[in-house]
């Protein structure tokens, strides 16, 4: 069974631009969560989608948004990038409304 | 609100020795789950072990075991017979277990960097 796939793995963007990250969960998993990891703030929860509906949201500005498609694939969008958005963005999928979370390899975003 | 505390920023252990990574937690939830993840330098978070708050026995997964002491609110990870490949960052995390609308939001600790030496 294929694991969680995140694309792209690495990304360099300029301040003010926007970026879209993609996450394909494990087949059959309906829940997708996104996390931001930085050296200063550690791992922080961004949001979770379950069956195309946002179920939980972390404490991030509105520049961070996401969505989930009918095949459970999820995208995360960050608009008007700031230097502080440079981070490893991790996606996790779970099989059920509450289940064990399995993570992808992450997308490392650098904003210059 | 949930809080996870990992007080060991770094640990060293010799190959083939056992090591314990500490994790304490704080929550007002009656039911919750505790997780440990391993993060190598590549960045991927690898699931290691899970313990539910109502599980009577400590969880074990191969060389990993979770020493769960509910009254002390601790969930320490024990790695037996350490291997060089165990060198990585280890995160403790928790999630509320709510029958409806609980979701899969995880709260993480700050991590412990484990280095296994020859």
CSV table of C-alpha atoms in Angstrom, one decimal:
chain,number,residue,atom,x,y,z
A,1,UNK,CA,0.0,0.0,0.0
A,2,UNK,CA,1.5,3.4,-1.0
A,3,UNK,CA,2.1,5.8,1.8
A,4,UNK,CA,1.2,9.5,2.1
A,5,UNK,CA,2.6,11.4,-0.9
A,6,UNK,CA,3.4,15.1,-0.7
A,7,UNK,CA,4.4,17.2,-3.7
A,8,UNK,CA,6.6,18.9,-4.3
A,9,UNK,CA,9.4,17.9,-1.9
A,10,UNK,CA,11.2,21.2,-2.1
A,11,UNK,CA,10.0,24.7,-3.1
A,12,UNK,CA,11.6,28.1,-3.2
A,13,UNK,CA,9.3,31.1,-3.5
A,14,UNK,CA,9.7,34.9,-3.3
A,15,UNK,CA,8.0,37.0,-0.7
A,16,UNK,CA,4.5,38.1,-1.8
A,17,UNK,CA,4.0,35.1,-4.0
A,18,UNK,CA,1.5,32.3,-3.4
A,19,UNK,CA,2.1,28.6,-3.2
A,20,UNK,CA,0.0,25.4,-3.4
A,21,UNK,CA,1.1,22.2,-1.8
A,22,UNK,CA,-0.4,18.8,-2.5
A,23,UNK,CA,-1.0,15.7,-0.4
A,24,UNK,CA,-2.3,12.3,-1.5
A,25,UNK,CA,-3.3,10.3,1.5
A,26,UNK,CA,-3.1,6.5,1.9
A,27,UNK,CA,-5.7,4.8,-0.2
A,28,UNK,CA,-9.0,4.6,1.8
A,29,UNK,CA,-8.0,7.3,4.3
A,30,UNK,CA,-10.6,10.1,4.5
A,31,UNK,CA,-8.9,12.4,7.0
A,32,UNK,CA,-6.0,14.7,6.0
A,33,UNK,CA,-4.3,17.0,8.4
A,34,UNK,CA,-1.6,19.6,7.8
A,35,UNK,CA,1.1,20.7,10.1
A,36,UNK,CA,3.8,23.4,9.9
A,37,UNK,CA,7.2,22.6,11.5
A,38,UNK,CA,9.8,25.4,12.2
A,39,UNK,CA,12.8,25.4,14.5
A,40,UNK,CA,11.3,28.2,16.5
A,41,UNK,CA,7.7,27.1,16.9
A,42,UNK,CA,8.0,23.3,16.5
A,43,UNK,CA,5.1,21.4,15.1
A,44,UNK,CA,1.9,23.3,14.8
A,45,UNK,CA,-1.5,22.1,13.5
A,46,UNK,CA,-2.9,24.0,10.5
A,47,UNK,CA,-6.1,22.3,9.7
A,48,UNK,CA,-7.9,19.0,9.1
A,49,UNK,CA,-10.2,17.8,6.4
A,50,UNK,CA,-12.5,14.9,6.6
A,51,UNK,CA,-14.8,13.9,3.7
A,52,UNK,CA,-14.1,17.3,2.0
A,53,UNK,CA,-15.1,19.3,5.0
A,54,UNK,CA,-12.8,21.3,7.2
A,55,UNK,CA,-13.2,19.8,10.7
A,56,UNK,CA,-10.5,21.5,12.7
A,57,UNK,CA,-8.5,24.7,12.2
A,58,UNK,CA,-5.3,25.8,14.0
A,59,UNK,CA,-4.3,29.3,14.9
A,60,UNK,CA,-3.0,30.6,11.6
A,61,UNK,CA,-3.9,33.7,9.6
A,62,UNK,CA,-6.3,33.5,6.7
A,63,UNK,CA,-3.5,33.4,4.2
A,64,UNK,CA,-3.3,29.7,5.0
A,65,UNK,CA,-6.2,27.8,3.4
A,66,UNK,CA,-6.8,24.3,2.3
A,67,UNK,CA,-9.3,22.0,0.6
A,68,UNK,CA,-10.0,18.4,0.1
A,69,UNK,CA,-11.3,16.7,-3.1
A,70,UNK,CA,-13.7,13.8,-3.4
A,71,UNK,CA,-10.8,11.4,-3.8
A,72,UNK,CA,-9.5,12.6,-0.4
A,73,UNK,CA,-6.4,14.3,-2.0
A,74,UNK,CA,-5.8,17.6,-0.3
A,75,UNK,CA,-4.2,20.9,-1.2
A,76,UNK,CA,-2.9,23.6,1.0
A,77,UNK,CA,-2.5,27.2,-0.2
A,78,UNK,CA,-0.5,30.0,1.3
A,79,UNK,CA,-1.0,33.5,-0.2
A,80,UNK,CA,1.2,36.5,0.1
A,81,UNK,CA,4.1,34.6,1.4
A,82,UNK,CA,6.3,36.0,4.2
A,83,UNK,CA,9.8,35.0,5.2
A,84,UNK,CA,8.4,33.4,8.3
A,85,UNK,CA,6.4,30.9,6.3
A,86,UNK,CA,9.6,29.1,5.5
A,87,UNK,CA,9.1,25.7,7.1
A,88,UNK,CA,8.6,22.0,6.6
A,89,UNK,CA,4.9,21.4,5.8
A,90,UNK,CA,3.8,17.9,6.8
A,91,UNK,CA,0.6,16.2,5.8
A,92,UNK,CA,-0.9,13.3,7.7
A,93,UNK,CA,-3.7,10.9,6.8
A,94,UNK,CA,-6.0,8.8,9.0
A,95,UNK,CA,-8.4,6.1,8.0
A,96,UNK,CA,-11.3,7.3,10.1
A,97,UNK,CA,-12.8,10.2,12.0
A,98,UNK,CA,-10.3,9.3,14.7
A,99,UNK,CA,-7.5,7.1,13.8
A,100,UNK,CA,-3.7,6.8,13.8
A,101,UNK,CA,-2.1,9.5,11.7
A,102,UNK,CA,0.5,8.5,9.1
A,103,UNK,CA,2.7,11.3,7.7
A,104,UNK,CA,4.2,12.1,4.4
A,105,UNK,CA,7.8,13.2,3.8
A,106,UNK,CA,6.8,16.8,3.9
A,107,UNK,CA,7.3,19.8,1.6
A,108,UNK,CA,10.2,22.0,2.5
A,109,UNK,CA,9.2,25.6,1.6
A,110,UNK,CA,11.8,28.3,1.5
A,111,UNK,CA,10.7,31.9,1.1
A,112,UNK,CA,13.3,34.4,0.0
B,1,UNK,CA,-6.2,22.6,26.1
B,2,UNK,CA,-3.5,20.0,25.7
B,3,UNK,CA,0.1,20.3,26.5
B,4,UNK,CA,3.0,17.9,25.9
B,5,UNK,CA,6.4,18.3,27.6
B,6,UNK,CA,9.6,16.7,26.6
B,7,UNK,CA,12.3,17.8,28.9
B,8,UNK,CA,15.3,16.1,27.2
B,9,UNK,CA,16.5,18.1,24.2
B,10,UNK,CA,19.2,15.6,23.5
B,11,UNK,CA,20.1,12.1,24.5
B,12,UNK,CA,23.0,9.8,23.8
B,13,UNK,CA,22.9,6.0,24.1
B,14,UNK,CA,25.4,3.3,23.2
B,15,UNK,CA,24.4,0.7,20.5
B,16,UNK,CA,22.5,-2.3,22.0
B,17,UNK,CA,21.6,-0.4,25.2
B,18,UNK,CA,18.1,0.5,26.1
B,19,UNK,CA,17.0,4.1,26.3
B,20,UNK,CA,14.0,5.9,27.8
B,21,UNK,CA,12.7,9.1,26.3
B,22,UNK,CA,10.5,11.1,28.7
B,23,UNK,CA,7.1,12.6,27.9
B,24,UNK,CA,4.6,14.2,30.3
B,25,UNK,CA,1.2,15.6,29.3
B,26,UNK,CA,-1.5,17.7,30.6
B,27,UNK,CA,-5.1,17.6,29.4
B,28,UNK,CA,-8.6,18.1,30.7
B,29,UNK,CA,-10.0,15.4,28.4
B,30,UNK,CA,-11.2,12.2,29.9
B,31,UNK,CA,-10.3,10.1,26.9
B,32,UNK,CA,-7.2,10.7,24.9
B,33,UNK,CA,-4.6,8.9,22.8
B,34,UNK,CA,-0.8,9.2,23.1
B,35,UNK,CA,1.6,8.8,20.2
B,36,UNK,CA,5.3,8.6,19.5
B,37,UNK,CA,6.8,9.5,16.2
B,38,UNK,CA,10.4,9.3,14.9
B,39,UNK,CA,11.7,12.0,12.5
B,40,UNK,CA,15.0,11.2,10.8
B,41,UNK,CA,16.9,14.0,9.1
B,42,UNK,CA,14.9,13.3,5.9
B,43,UNK,CA,11.9,15.0,7.5
B,44,UNK,CA,9.3,12.2,7.4
B,45,UNK,CA,7.4,11.5,10.6
B,46,UNK,CA,7.3,7.8,11.2
B,47,UNK,CA,4.6,6.4,13.5
B,48,UNK,CA,6.1,4.2,16.3
B,49,UNK,CA,3.5,3.4,18.9
B,50,UNK,CA,0.1,4.4,20.3
B,51,UNK,CA,-1.5,4.2,23.7
B,52,UNK,CA,-5.1,4.9,24.5
B,53,UNK,CA,-5.9,6.4,27.9
B,54,UNK,CA,-8.2,3.5,28.8
B,55,UNK,CA,-5.8,0.8,27.6
B,56,UNK,CA,-4.9,-1.2,30.7
B,57,UNK,CA,-1.7,-2.6,29.3
B,58,UNK,CA,1.3,-0.7,28.1
B,59,UNK,CA,1.6,-0.7,24.3
B,60,UNK,CA,4.5,-2.5,22.7
B,61,UNK,CA,5.6,-2.5,19.0
B,62,UNK,CA,8.7,-4.6,18.4
B,63,UNK,CA,11.7,-2.8,20.1
B,64,UNK,CA,9.4,0.0,21.2
B,65,UNK,CA,7.3,0.1,24.4
B,66,UNK,CA,5.4,2.8,26.0
B,67,UNK,CA,5.6,3.1,29.8
B,68,UNK,CA,2.2,4.7,30.5
B,69,UNK,CA,1.6,6.0,34.0
B,70,UNK,CA,-1.8,7.7,33.9
B,71,UNK,CA,-1.8,9.1,37.5
B,72,UNK,CA,1.6,10.8,36.8
B,73,UNK,CA,0.5,11.8,33.3
B,74,UNK,CA,3.6,10.4,31.7
B,75,UNK,CA,4.0,8.3,28.6
B,76,UNK,CA,7.7,7.5,28.2
B,77,UNK,CA,9.0,5.7,25.2
B,78,UNK,CA,11.5,2.8,25.8
B,79,UNK,CA,13.7,1.7,23.0
B,80,UNK,CA,15.4,-1.6,23.7
B,81,UNK,CA,18.6,-2.7,22.0
B,82,UNK,CA,19.3,0.6,20.3
B,83,UNK,CA,20.6,0.6,16.8
B,84,UNK,CA,22.6,3.2,14.8
B,85,UNK,CA,19.5,3.7,12.7
B,86,UNK,CA,17.5,4.8,15.7
B,87,UNK,CA,19.4,8.2,15.7
B,88,UNK,CA,16.7,10.7,15.0
B,89,UNK,CA,14.3,13.2,16.6
B,90,UNK,CA,11.5,11.7,18.6
B,91,UNK,CA,8.2,13.4,19.2
B,92,UNK,CA,5.5,12.6,21.7
B,93,UNK,CA,2.0,13.7,20.7
B,94,UNK,CA,-1.5,13.5,22.0
B,95,UNK,CA,-5.1,13.7,20.7
B,96,UNK,CA,-8.4,14.0,22.4
B,97,UNK,CA,-10.7,11.0,21.9
B,98,UNK,CA,-14.2,12.3,21.5
B,99,UNK,CA,-17.0,10.2,20.1
B,100,UNK,CA,-18.3,13.0,17.9
B,101,UNK,CA,-16.4,15.7,16.1
B,102,UNK,CA,-13.1,15.0,17.9
B,103,UNK,CA,-11.0,14.9,14.8
B,104,UNK,CA,-7.4,13.9,14.3
B,105,UNK,CA,-5.7,17.1,15.6
B,106,UNK,CA,-2.4,16.2,17.3
B,107,UNK,CA,-0.5,18.3,19.8
B,108,UNK,CA,3.2,17.7,19.8
B,109,UNK,CA,6.0,18.1,22.2
B,110,UNK,CA,9.3,19.8,21.3
B,111,UNK,CA,11.1,16.6,20.7
B,112,UNK,CA,14.2,14.7,21.9
B,113,UNK,CA,17.2,14.3,19.6
B,114,UNK,CA,18.5,10.8,20.1
B,115,UNK,CA,22.1,9.9,19.0
B,116,UNK,CA,23.1,6.2,19.1
B,117,UNK,CA,26.9,5.7,19.4
B,118,UNK,CA,29.1,2.7,18.7
